[in-house]
């Protein structure tokens, strides 16, 4: 079993991970933004993309946050079947790391009670950080991905129980209406996460999981990958553009995750990630070695 020291090291590493995710843009997103700027045909869109890239460069140079919104801390934890770790202690380490980063950096605390709106100034609260778990075969490590989920994009989240008769066409229409209807609110160009199938709760989780995939990486299922390509083309043909002010780059990517569903259901969810598509990955190997990346 993991020692007590291992969980202490993990809490420290989670604190570093959270800060790094807020300051250091993943390379795949940097490349996607660079390509978008080079290919943008609308002058205003090109200017906005240039400003976004200057913003990222300033954050790199000055060791600053990429965006003022520290977001809601959302964690995806994968536990290998041979990892001798205690999930309760892992959850405690994630909470401690989030709080430590917030108070000692310090970071803006964006998390409040939904009833009293009281802010504990820790970026944590009842049931937050949000932690999702997966248990994975044939591995002995633990992996933690953090997504500080900005509110401009999280506010633009959609779910619909379509009819089976609506088919894939209905899914496409719903995704397109959701993204274009959001206008500039989610700070485009965005990564569009789409969940299809499952139950209502699983469908929403799939849409959120979809946004953590490296930008533009296709779903391994060719039919789903084709749907991603169709949706990306349709969204960018809308002309909404960077920050909703016109251009051919409304979305950097569309990622779809799916699950089997009930014979009488056709659930679809959309979760949008803004251009500040921040994420960080902490891997804890069975030897105790820690690695932080994207
Ligand atoms: S939606 Fe993203 S880019 Fe826009 S303010 Fe929020 S975190 Fe920043």
Short mmCIF file of N, CA, C and O in Angstrom, two decimals, residues 163-284:
data_model
loop_
_atom_site.label_atom_id
_atom_site.label_comp_id
_atom_site.label_asym_id
_atom_site.label_seq_id
_atom_site.Cartn_x
_atom_site.Cartn_y
_atom_site.Cartn_z
N UNK A 163 -35.24 12.41 -29.54
CA UNK A 163 -35.92 11.14 -29.83
C UNK A 163 -35.01 10.28 -30.69
O UNK A 163 -34.24 10.80 -31.51
N UNK A 164 -35.11 8.95 -30.56
CA UNK A 164 -34.32 8.10 -31.46
C UNK A 164 -34.58 8.45 -32.93
O UNK A 164 -33.66 8.42 -33.75
N UNK A 165 -35.83 8.84 -33.24
CA UNK A 165 -36.16 9.18 -34.63
C UNK A 165 -35.42 10.44 -35.11
O UNK A 165 -35.30 10.67 -36.31
N UNK A 166 -34.94 11.26 -34.18
CA UNK A 166 -34.17 12.45 -34.57
C UNK A 166 -32.82 12.06 -35.18
O UNK A 166 -32.22 12.86 -35.93
N UNK A 167 -32.33 10.89 -34.79
CA UNK A 167 -31.10 10.35 -35.39
C UNK A 167 -29.88 11.24 -35.23
O UNK A 167 -29.85 12.18 -34.43
N UNK A 168 -28.88 10.96 -36.07
CA UNK A 168 -27.62 11.73 -36.03
C UNK A 168 -27.85 13.15 -36.54
O UNK A 168 -27.22 14.10 -36.08
N UNK A 169 -28.81 13.30 -37.46
CA UNK A 169 -29.12 14.64 -37.98
C UNK A 169 -29.59 15.56 -36.84
O UNK A 169 -29.17 16.71 -36.75
N UNK A 170 -30.44 15.01 -35.97
CA UNK A 170 -30.93 15.78 -34.82
C UNK A 170 -29.78 16.15 -33.89
O UNK A 170 -29.74 17.25 -33.33
N UNK A 171 -28.84 15.21 -33.71
CA UNK A 171 -27.67 15.48 -32.86
C UNK A 171 -26.85 16.63 -33.45
O UNK A 171 -26.47 17.57 -32.76
N UNK A 172 -26.62 16.56 -34.77
CA UNK A 172 -25.83 17.61 -35.42
C UNK A 172 -26.50 18.97 -35.27
O UNK A 172 -25.85 19.98 -34.97
N UNK A 173 -27.83 18.99 -35.47
CA UNK A 173 -28.56 20.26 -35.39
C UNK A 173 -28.44 20.84 -33.98
O UNK A 173 -28.20 22.03 -33.79
N UNK A 174 -28.59 19.96 -32.97
CA UNK A 174 -28.54 20.43 -31.57
C UNK A 174 -27.15 21.00 -31.24
O UNK A 174 -27.03 22.06 -30.61
N UNK A 175 -26.09 20.31 -31.68
CA UNK A 175 -24.73 20.78 -31.39
C UNK A 175 -24.49 22.13 -32.07
O UNK A 175 -23.99 23.08 -31.46
N UNK A 176 -24.89 22.21 -33.32
CA UNK A 176 -24.69 23.45 -34.08
C UNK A 176 -25.45 24.62 -33.45
O UNK A 176 -24.89 25.71 -33.24
N UNK A 177 -26.72 24.38 -33.10
CA UNK A 177 -27.52 25.45 -32.47
C UNK A 177 -26.90 25.87 -31.14
O UNK A 177 -26.88 27.05 -30.80
N UNK A 178 -26.39 24.89 -30.38
CA UNK A 178 -25.81 25.20 -29.07
C UNK A 178 -24.57 26.08 -29.21
O UNK A 178 -24.42 27.08 -28.51
N UNK A 179 -23.67 25.69 -30.11
CA UNK A 179 -22.39 26.42 -30.24
C UNK A 179 -22.63 27.79 -30.85
O UNK A 179 -22.15 28.81 -30.32
N UNK A 180 -23.38 27.85 -31.93
CA UNK A 180 -23.60 29.15 -32.60
C UNK A 180 -24.46 30.05 -31.71
O UNK A 180 -24.21 31.26 -31.60
N UNK A 181 -25.45 29.45 -31.04
CA UNK A 181 -26.32 30.22 -30.14
C UNK A 181 -25.55 30.80 -28.94
O UNK A 181 -26.01 31.75 -28.31
N UNK A 182 -24.41 30.23 -28.63
CA UNK A 182 -23.61 30.74 -27.49
C UNK A 182 -22.89 32.03 -27.83
O UNK A 182 -22.41 32.74 -26.93
N UNK A 183 -22.78 32.33 -29.13
CA UNK A 183 -22.12 33.56 -29.56
C UNK A 183 -20.70 33.65 -29.02
O UNK A 183 -19.96 32.66 -28.96
N UNK A 184 -20.32 34.86 -28.57
CA UNK A 184 -18.97 35.07 -28.06
C UNK A 184 -18.82 34.70 -26.59
O UNK A 184 -17.70 34.78 -26.05
N UNK A 185 -19.91 34.29 -25.92
CA UNK A 185 -19.84 34.05 -24.46
C UNK A 185 -18.77 33.05 -24.01
O UNK A 185 -18.12 33.27 -23.00
N UNK A 186 -18.58 31.93 -24.73
CA UNK A 186 -17.57 30.97 -24.24
C UNK A 186 -16.15 31.29 -24.69
O UNK A 186 -15.27 30.44 -24.57
N UNK A 187 -15.90 32.51 -25.18
CA UNK A 187 -14.57 32.93 -25.62
C UNK A 187 -14.01 32.05 -26.74
O UNK A 187 -13.00 31.36 -26.56
N UNK A 188 -14.68 32.05 -27.91
CA UNK A 188 -14.16 31.28 -29.04
C UNK A 188 -12.86 31.86 -29.59
O UNK A 188 -12.64 33.07 -29.42
N UNK A 189 -12.00 31.04 -30.23
CA UNK A 189 -12.30 29.69 -30.72
C UNK A 189 -12.25 28.66 -29.59
O UNK A 189 -11.36 28.69 -28.75
N UNK A 190 -13.22 27.73 -29.65
CA UNK A 190 -13.45 26.80 -28.55
C UNK A 190 -13.12 25.37 -28.96
O UNK A 190 -12.97 25.07 -30.15
N UNK A 191 -13.01 24.53 -27.95
CA UNK A 191 -13.05 23.08 -28.19
C UNK A 191 -14.45 22.64 -27.78
O UNK A 191 -14.89 22.93 -26.67
N UNK A 192 -15.16 21.99 -28.69
CA UNK A 192 -16.53 21.57 -28.41
C UNK A 192 -16.51 20.11 -27.96
O UNK A 192 -16.09 19.23 -28.72
N UNK A 193 -16.95 19.86 -26.74
CA UNK A 193 -17.06 18.50 -26.23
C UNK A 193 -18.50 18.03 -26.40
O UNK A 193 -19.43 18.73 -25.98
N UNK A 194 -18.68 16.88 -27.03
CA UNK A 194 -20.03 16.36 -27.27
C UNK A 194 -20.14 14.97 -26.64
O UNK A 194 -19.28 14.12 -26.86
N UNK A 195 -21.17 14.77 -25.85
CA UNK A 195 -21.49 13.45 -25.31
C UNK A 195 -22.71 12.92 -26.02
O UNK A 195 -23.68 13.66 -26.22
N UNK A 196 -22.66 11.66 -26.42
CA UNK A 196 -23.81 11.06 -27.10
C UNK A 196 -24.09 9.72 -26.43
O UNK A 196 -23.19 8.90 -26.25
N UNK A 197 -25.36 9.49 -26.09
CA UNK A 197 -25.77 8.20 -25.54
C UNK A 197 -25.63 8.13 -24.04
O UNK A 197 -25.51 9.14 -23.35
N UNK A 198 -25.68 6.91 -23.51
CA UNK A 198 -25.66 6.69 -22.06
C UNK A 198 -26.98 7.10 -21.44
O UNK A 198 -28.03 7.17 -22.09
N UNK A 199 -26.96 7.37 -20.14
CA UNK A 199 -28.08 7.98 -19.43
C UNK A 199 -27.80 9.49 -19.40
O UNK A 199 -26.74 9.93 -19.85
N UNK A 200 -28.72 10.28 -18.85
CA UNK A 200 -28.51 11.73 -18.87
C UNK A 200 -27.22 12.11 -18.14
O UNK A 200 -26.43 12.94 -18.63
N UNK A 201 -26.95 11.50 -16.98
CA UNK A 201 -25.75 11.86 -16.20
C UNK A 201 -24.48 11.43 -16.92
O UNK A 201 -23.51 12.19 -17.01
N UNK A 202 -24.48 10.22 -17.47
CA UNK A 202 -23.28 9.75 -18.20
C UNK A 202 -23.03 10.62 -19.43
O UNK A 202 -21.89 10.96 -19.76
N UNK A 203 -24.11 11.00 -20.12
CA UNK A 203 -23.98 11.80 -21.34
C UNK A 203 -23.29 13.14 -21.02
O UNK A 203 -22.38 13.57 -21.76
N UNK A 204 -23.68 13.77 -19.92
CA UNK A 204 -23.05 15.03 -19.53
C UNK A 204 -21.57 14.83 -19.20
O UNK A 204 -20.72 15.64 -19.56
N UNK A 205 -21.28 13.73 -18.51
CA UNK A 205 -19.88 13.45 -18.16
C UNK A 205 -19.05 13.19 -19.41
O UNK A 205 -17.89 13.64 -19.51
N UNK A 206 -19.62 12.51 -20.40
CA UNK A 206 -18.89 12.24 -21.64
C UNK A 206 -18.53 13.53 -22.36
O UNK A 206 -17.43 13.66 -22.91
N UNK A 207 -19.45 14.50 -22.35
CA UNK A 207 -19.17 15.78 -23.00
C UNK A 207 -18.01 16.48 -22.31
O UNK A 207 -17.14 17.07 -22.95
N UNK A 208 -17.96 16.39 -20.98
CA UNK A 208 -16.86 17.01 -20.22
C UNK A 208 -15.55 16.26 -20.48
O UNK A 208 -14.50 16.85 -20.67
N UNK A 209 -15.64 14.92 -20.51
CA UNK A 209 -14.44 14.12 -20.79
C UNK A 209 -13.88 14.44 -22.18
O UNK A 209 -12.66 14.42 -22.39
N UNK A 210 -14.77 14.73 -23.11
CA UNK A 210 -14.35 14.98 -24.49
C UNK A 210 -13.42 16.19 -24.58
O UNK A 210 -12.53 16.23 -25.43
N UNK A 211 -13.60 17.18 -23.71
CA UNK A 211 -12.78 18.40 -23.84
C UNK A 211 -11.36 18.21 -23.34
O UNK A 211 -10.50 19.04 -23.59
N UNK A 212 -11.08 17.12 -22.61
CA UNK A 212 -9.71 16.95 -22.09
C UNK A 212 -8.81 16.20 -23.06
O UNK A 212 -7.61 16.09 -22.84
N UNK A 213 -9.38 15.68 -24.12
CA UNK A 213 -8.54 15.02 -25.14
C UNK A 213 -7.63 16.07 -25.79
O UNK A 213 -8.06 17.21 -25.98
N UNK A 214 -6.37 15.71 -26.12
CA UNK A 214 -5.52 16.70 -26.82
C UNK A 214 -6.25 17.29 -28.02
O UNK A 214 -6.93 16.57 -28.77
N UNK A 215 -6.11 18.60 -28.19
CA UNK A 215 -6.90 19.35 -29.17
C UNK A 215 -6.76 18.77 -30.57
O UNK A 215 -5.66 18.70 -31.12
N UNK A 216 -7.88 18.37 -31.15
CA UNK A 216 -7.90 17.88 -32.53
C UNK A 216 -7.65 16.40 -32.68
O UNK A 216 -7.75 15.87 -33.79
N UNK A 217 -7.32 15.70 -31.58
CA UNK A 217 -7.12 14.25 -31.67
C UNK A 217 -8.48 13.59 -31.94
O UNK A 217 -9.44 13.84 -31.22
N UNK A 218 -8.54 12.78 -32.97
CA UNK A 218 -9.82 12.19 -33.38
C UNK A 218 -10.19 10.98 -32.52
O UNK A 218 -9.31 10.25 -32.04
N UNK A 219 -11.49 10.76 -32.39
CA UNK A 219 -12.01 9.54 -31.75
C UNK A 219 -11.54 8.33 -32.55
O UNK A 219 -11.56 8.36 -33.78
N UNK A 220 -11.09 7.24 -31.88
CA UNK A 220 -10.59 6.08 -32.63
C UNK A 220 -11.65 5.38 -33.48
O UNK A 220 -11.31 4.66 -34.43
N UNK A 221 -12.91 5.57 -33.18
CA UNK A 221 -13.99 4.96 -33.97
C UNK A 221 -14.19 5.81 -35.23
O UNK A 221 -14.52 7.00 -35.14
N UNK A 222 -13.98 5.23 -36.44
CA UNK A 222 -14.05 6.05 -37.67
C UNK A 222 -15.40 6.75 -37.86
O UNK A 222 -15.44 7.87 -38.38
N UNK A 223 -16.49 6.12 -37.44
CA UNK A 223 -17.80 6.77 -37.63
C UNK A 223 -17.93 7.99 -36.73
O UNK A 223 -18.46 9.03 -37.15
N UNK A 224 -17.42 7.86 -35.50
CA UNK A 224 -17.48 9.00 -34.58
C UNK A 224 -16.51 10.08 -35.05
O UNK A 224 -16.82 11.28 -35.00
N UNK A 225 -15.34 9.67 -35.55
CA UNK A 225 -14.37 10.64 -36.07
C UNK A 225 -14.98 11.41 -37.25
O UNK A 225 -14.77 12.63 -37.39
N UNK A 226 -15.75 10.73 -38.09
CA UNK A 226 -16.41 11.39 -39.22
C UNK A 226 -17.42 12.42 -38.73
O UNK A 226 -17.52 13.52 -39.29
N UNK A 227 -18.12 12.08 -37.67
CA UNK A 227 -19.09 13.02 -37.08
C UNK A 227 -18.36 14.26 -36.54
O UNK A 227 -18.81 15.40 -36.71
N UNK A 228 -17.20 14.03 -35.91
CA UNK A 228 -16.41 15.16 -35.39
C UNK A 228 -16.00 16.09 -36.53
O UNK A 228 -16.11 17.33 -36.41
N UNK A 229 -15.55 15.51 -37.64
CA UNK A 229 -15.11 16.32 -38.78
C UNK A 229 -16.29 17.11 -39.36
O UNK A 229 -16.16 18.30 -39.67
N UNK A 230 -17.44 16.45 -39.51
CA UNK A 230 -18.64 17.13 -40.05
C UNK A 230 -19.04 18.30 -39.17
O UNK A 230 -19.36 19.39 -39.65
N UNK A 231 -19.04 18.06 -37.86
CA UNK A 231 -19.48 19.11 -36.93
C UNK A 231 -18.51 20.29 -36.94
O UNK A 231 -18.93 21.45 -36.94
N UNK A 232 -17.20 19.98 -36.99
CA UNK A 232 -16.20 21.06 -37.01
C UNK A 232 -16.39 21.93 -38.25
O UNK A 232 -16.38 23.17 -38.17
N UNK A 233 -16.61 21.27 -39.37
CA UNK A 233 -16.78 22.02 -40.61
C UNK A 233 -18.04 22.90 -40.54
O UNK A 233 -18.01 24.08 -40.90
N UNK A 234 -19.14 22.32 -40.04
CA UNK A 234 -20.40 23.08 -39.98
C UNK A 234 -20.29 24.25 -39.01
O UNK A 234 -20.76 25.36 -39.29
N UNK A 235 -19.65 24.04 -37.88
CA UNK A 235 -19.51 25.12 -36.87
C UNK A 235 -18.66 26.26 -37.45
O UNK A 235 -19.01 27.44 -37.34
N UNK A 236 -17.56 25.90 -38.10
CA UNK A 236 -16.68 26.96 -38.62
C UNK A 236 -17.27 27.64 -39.86
O UNK A 236 -16.91 28.78 -40.16
N UNK A 237 -18.19 26.94 -40.54
CA UNK A 237 -18.87 27.57 -41.69
C UNK A 237 -19.88 28.61 -41.22
O UNK A 237 -20.38 29.40 -42.03
N UNK A 238 -20.19 28.63 -39.93
CA UNK A 238 -21.20 29.58 -39.42
C UNK A 238 -20.70 31.02 -39.51
O UNK A 238 -21.50 31.96 -39.53
N UNK A 239 -19.37 31.21 -39.50
CA UNK A 239 -18.82 32.57 -39.59
C UNK A 239 -18.80 33.30 -38.26
O UNK A 239 -18.42 34.47 -38.21
N UNK A 240 -19.18 32.63 -37.17
CA UNK A 240 -19.20 33.28 -35.85
C UNK A 240 -17.81 33.83 -35.51
O UNK A 240 -17.66 34.99 -35.13
N UNK A 241 -16.81 32.97 -35.59
CA UNK A 241 -15.42 33.42 -35.49
C UNK A 241 -14.91 33.71 -34.09
O UNK A 241 -15.64 33.58 -33.10
N UNK A 242 -13.61 34.09 -34.00
CA UNK A 242 -12.98 34.38 -32.71
C UNK A 242 -13.77 35.43 -31.92
O UNK A 242 -14.11 36.48 -32.46
N UNK A 243 -14.05 35.13 -30.69
CA UNK A 243 -14.82 36.00 -29.77
C UNK A 243 -16.20 36.37 -30.33
O UNK A 243 -16.81 37.34 -29.89
N UNK A 244 -16.66 35.62 -31.32
CA UNK A 244 -17.99 35.86 -31.87
C UNK A 244 -18.06 37.09 -32.76
O UNK A 244 -19.15 37.57 -33.08
N UNK A 245 -16.87 37.60 -33.20
CA UNK A 245 -16.85 38.85 -33.98
C UNK A 245 -16.59 38.62 -35.47
O UNK A 245 -16.29 39.56 -36.20
N UNK A 246 -16.70 37.36 -35.89
CA UNK A 246 -16.58 37.06 -37.32
C UNK A 246 -15.27 36.40 -37.67
O UNK A 246 -14.20 36.81 -37.19
N UNK A 247 -15.38 35.35 -38.52
CA UNK A 247 -14.18 34.65 -38.96
C UNK A 247 -14.47 33.18 -39.18
O UNK A 247 -15.60 32.71 -38.96
N UNK A 248 -13.45 32.47 -39.61
CA UNK A 248 -13.64 31.06 -39.95
C UNK A 248 -13.19 30.13 -38.81
O UNK A 248 -13.23 28.92 -38.96
N UNK A 249 -12.76 30.71 -37.69
CA UNK A 249 -12.29 29.89 -36.57
C UNK A 249 -13.19 30.08 -35.35
O UNK A 249 -12.85 30.81 -34.42
N UNK A 250 -14.34 29.40 -35.37
CA UNK A 250 -15.22 29.39 -34.19
C UNK A 250 -14.77 28.28 -33.24
O UNK A 250 -14.76 28.45 -32.02
N UNK A 251 -14.41 27.14 -33.83
CA UNK A 251 -13.96 25.99 -33.02
C UNK A 251 -12.58 25.54 -33.49
O UNK A 251 -12.30 25.51 -34.69
N UNK A 252 -11.72 25.21 -32.53
CA UNK A 252 -10.42 24.61 -32.85
C UNK A 252 -10.59 23.13 -33.11
O UNK A 252 -9.82 22.53 -33.88
N UNK A 253 -11.56 22.52 -32.44
CA UNK A 253 -11.78 21.07 -32.57
C UNK A 253 -13.16 20.72 -32.04
O UNK A 253 -13.73 21.46 -31.22
N UNK A 254 -13.67 19.59 -32.51
CA UNK A 254 -14.88 18.98 -31.93
C UNK A 254 -14.48 17.58 -31.51
O UNK A 254 -13.93 16.81 -32.32
N UNK A 255 -14.70 17.26 -30.25
CA UNK A 255 -14.40 15.92 -29.73
C UNK A 255 -15.70 15.27 -29.28
O UNK A 255 -16.45 15.87 -28.50
N UNK A 256 -15.96 14.07 -29.76
CA UNK A 256 -17.19 13.36 -29.39
C UNK A 256 -16.82 12.11 -28.59
O UNK A 256 -15.92 11.36 -28.98
N UNK A 257 -17.50 11.90 -27.47
CA UNK A 257 -17.39 10.65 -26.72
C UNK A 257 -18.79 10.05 -26.65
O UNK A 257 -19.77 10.77 -26.45
N UNK A 258 -18.88 8.74 -26.80
CA UNK A 258 -20.22 8.13 -26.84
C UNK A 258 -20.30 6.90 -25.95
O UNK A 258 -19.28 6.35 -25.52
N UNK A 259 -21.55 6.49 -25.68
CA UNK A 259 -21.80 5.28 -24.90
C UNK A 259 -23.09 4.67 -25.42
O UNK A 259 -23.92 5.36 -26.04
N UNK A 260 -23.28 3.39 -25.17
CA UNK A 260 -24.54 2.74 -25.52
C UNK A 260 -25.68 3.42 -24.76
O UNK A 260 -25.46 4.02 -23.71
N UNK A 261 -26.87 3.34 -25.31
CA UNK A 261 -28.01 4.01 -24.65
C UNK A 261 -29.25 3.11 -24.69
O UNK A 261 -29.21 1.98 -25.18
N UNK A 262 -30.35 3.63 -24.17
CA UNK A 262 -31.61 2.88 -24.10
C UNK A 262 -32.29 2.91 -25.48
O UNK A 262 -32.15 3.90 -26.21
N UNK A 263 -33.05 1.89 -25.80
CA UNK A 263 -33.72 1.83 -27.12
C UNK A 263 -34.63 3.02 -27.39
O UNK A 263 -34.85 3.40 -28.53
N UNK A 264 -35.16 3.63 -26.33
CA UNK A 264 -36.12 4.73 -26.55
C UNK A 264 -35.48 6.10 -26.26
O UNK A 264 -36.20 7.07 -26.06
N UNK A 265 -34.13 6.16 -26.21
CA UNK A 265 -33.48 7.44 -25.89
C UNK A 265 -32.44 7.82 -26.94
O UNK A 265 -31.90 6.95 -27.63
N UNK A 266 -32.17 9.11 -27.00
CA UNK A 266 -31.12 9.64 -27.88
C UNK A 266 -30.51 10.89 -27.22
O UNK A 266 -30.67 12.00 -27.69
N UNK A 267 -29.82 10.67 -26.06
CA UNK A 267 -29.31 11.84 -25.32
C UNK A 267 -28.10 12.48 -25.98
O UNK A 267 -27.24 11.77 -26.52
N UNK A 268 -28.03 13.79 -25.90
CA UNK A 268 -26.86 14.51 -26.43
C UNK A 268 -26.53 15.67 -25.48
O UNK A 268 -27.43 16.35 -24.99
N UNK A 269 -25.23 15.84 -25.21
CA UNK A 269 -24.78 16.92 -24.33
C UNK A 269 -23.65 17.67 -25.01
O UNK A 269 -22.86 17.09 -25.76
N UNK A 270 -23.58 18.98 -24.73
CA UNK A 270 -22.50 19.82 -25.28
C UNK A 270 -21.83 20.53 -24.11
O UNK A 270 -22.50 21.19 -23.31
N UNK A 271 -20.52 20.37 -24.01
CA UNK A 271 -19.74 21.11 -23.02
C UNK A 271 -18.64 21.85 -23.78
O UNK A 271 -17.87 21.23 -24.51
N UNK A 272 -18.60 23.15 -23.60
CA UNK A 272 -17.67 23.96 -24.40
C UNK A 272 -16.45 24.35 -23.56
O UNK A 272 -16.59 24.73 -22.40
N UNK A 273 -15.28 24.22 -24.17
CA UNK A 273 -14.04 24.68 -23.54
C UNK A 273 -13.53 25.90 -24.31
O UNK A 273 -13.44 25.86 -25.54
N UNK A 274 -13.24 26.98 -23.59
CA UNK A 274 -12.79 28.22 -24.22
C UNK A 274 -11.39 28.06 -24.82
O UNK A 274 -10.74 27.04 -24.62
N UNK A 275 -10.91 29.12 -25.50
CA UNK A 275 -9.56 29.06 -26.08
C UNK A 275 -8.52 28.79 -25.01
O UNK A 275 -7.48 28.18 -25.29
N UNK A 276 -8.79 29.26 -23.75
CA UNK A 276 -7.85 29.00 -22.65
C UNK A 276 -8.09 27.57 -22.15
O UNK A 276 -8.55 27.35 -21.03
N UNK A 277 -7.79 26.63 -23.04
CA UNK A 277 -8.13 25.21 -22.78
C UNK A 277 -7.05 24.59 -21.90
O UNK A 277 -6.22 23.81 -22.33
N UNK A 278 -7.11 24.95 -20.61
CA UNK A 278 -6.05 24.59 -19.68
C UNK A 278 -6.26 23.19 -19.13
O UNK A 278 -7.38 22.80 -18.80
N UNK A 279 -5.18 22.47 -19.00
CA UNK A 279 -5.25 21.16 -18.34
C UNK A 279 -3.84 20.77 -17.90
O UNK A 279 -2.84 21.30 -18.42
N UNK A 280 -3.75 19.90 -16.94
CA UNK A 280 -2.46 19.39 -16.48
C UNK A 280 -2.63 17.95 -16.05
O UNK A 280 -3.73 17.52 -15.67
N UNK A 281 -1.52 17.19 -16.13
CA UNK A 281 -1.60 15.75 -15.85
C UNK A 281 -0.50 15.36 -14.86
O UNK A 281 0.68 15.67 -15.08
N UNK A 282 -0.89 14.73 -13.80
CA UNK A 282 0.06 14.22 -12.80
C UNK A 282 0.02 12.69 -12.85
O UNK A 282 -1.06 12.10 -12.77
N UNK A 283 1.19 12.09 -13.02
CA UNK A 283 1.26 10.62 -13.01
C UNK A 283 2.07 10.19 -11.80
O UNK A 283 3.16 10.72 -11.55
N UNK A 284 1.52 9.26 -11.04
CA UNK A 284 2.23 8.72 -9.88
C UNK A 284 2.47 7.24 -10.14
O UNK A 284 1.52 6.43 -10.19
#
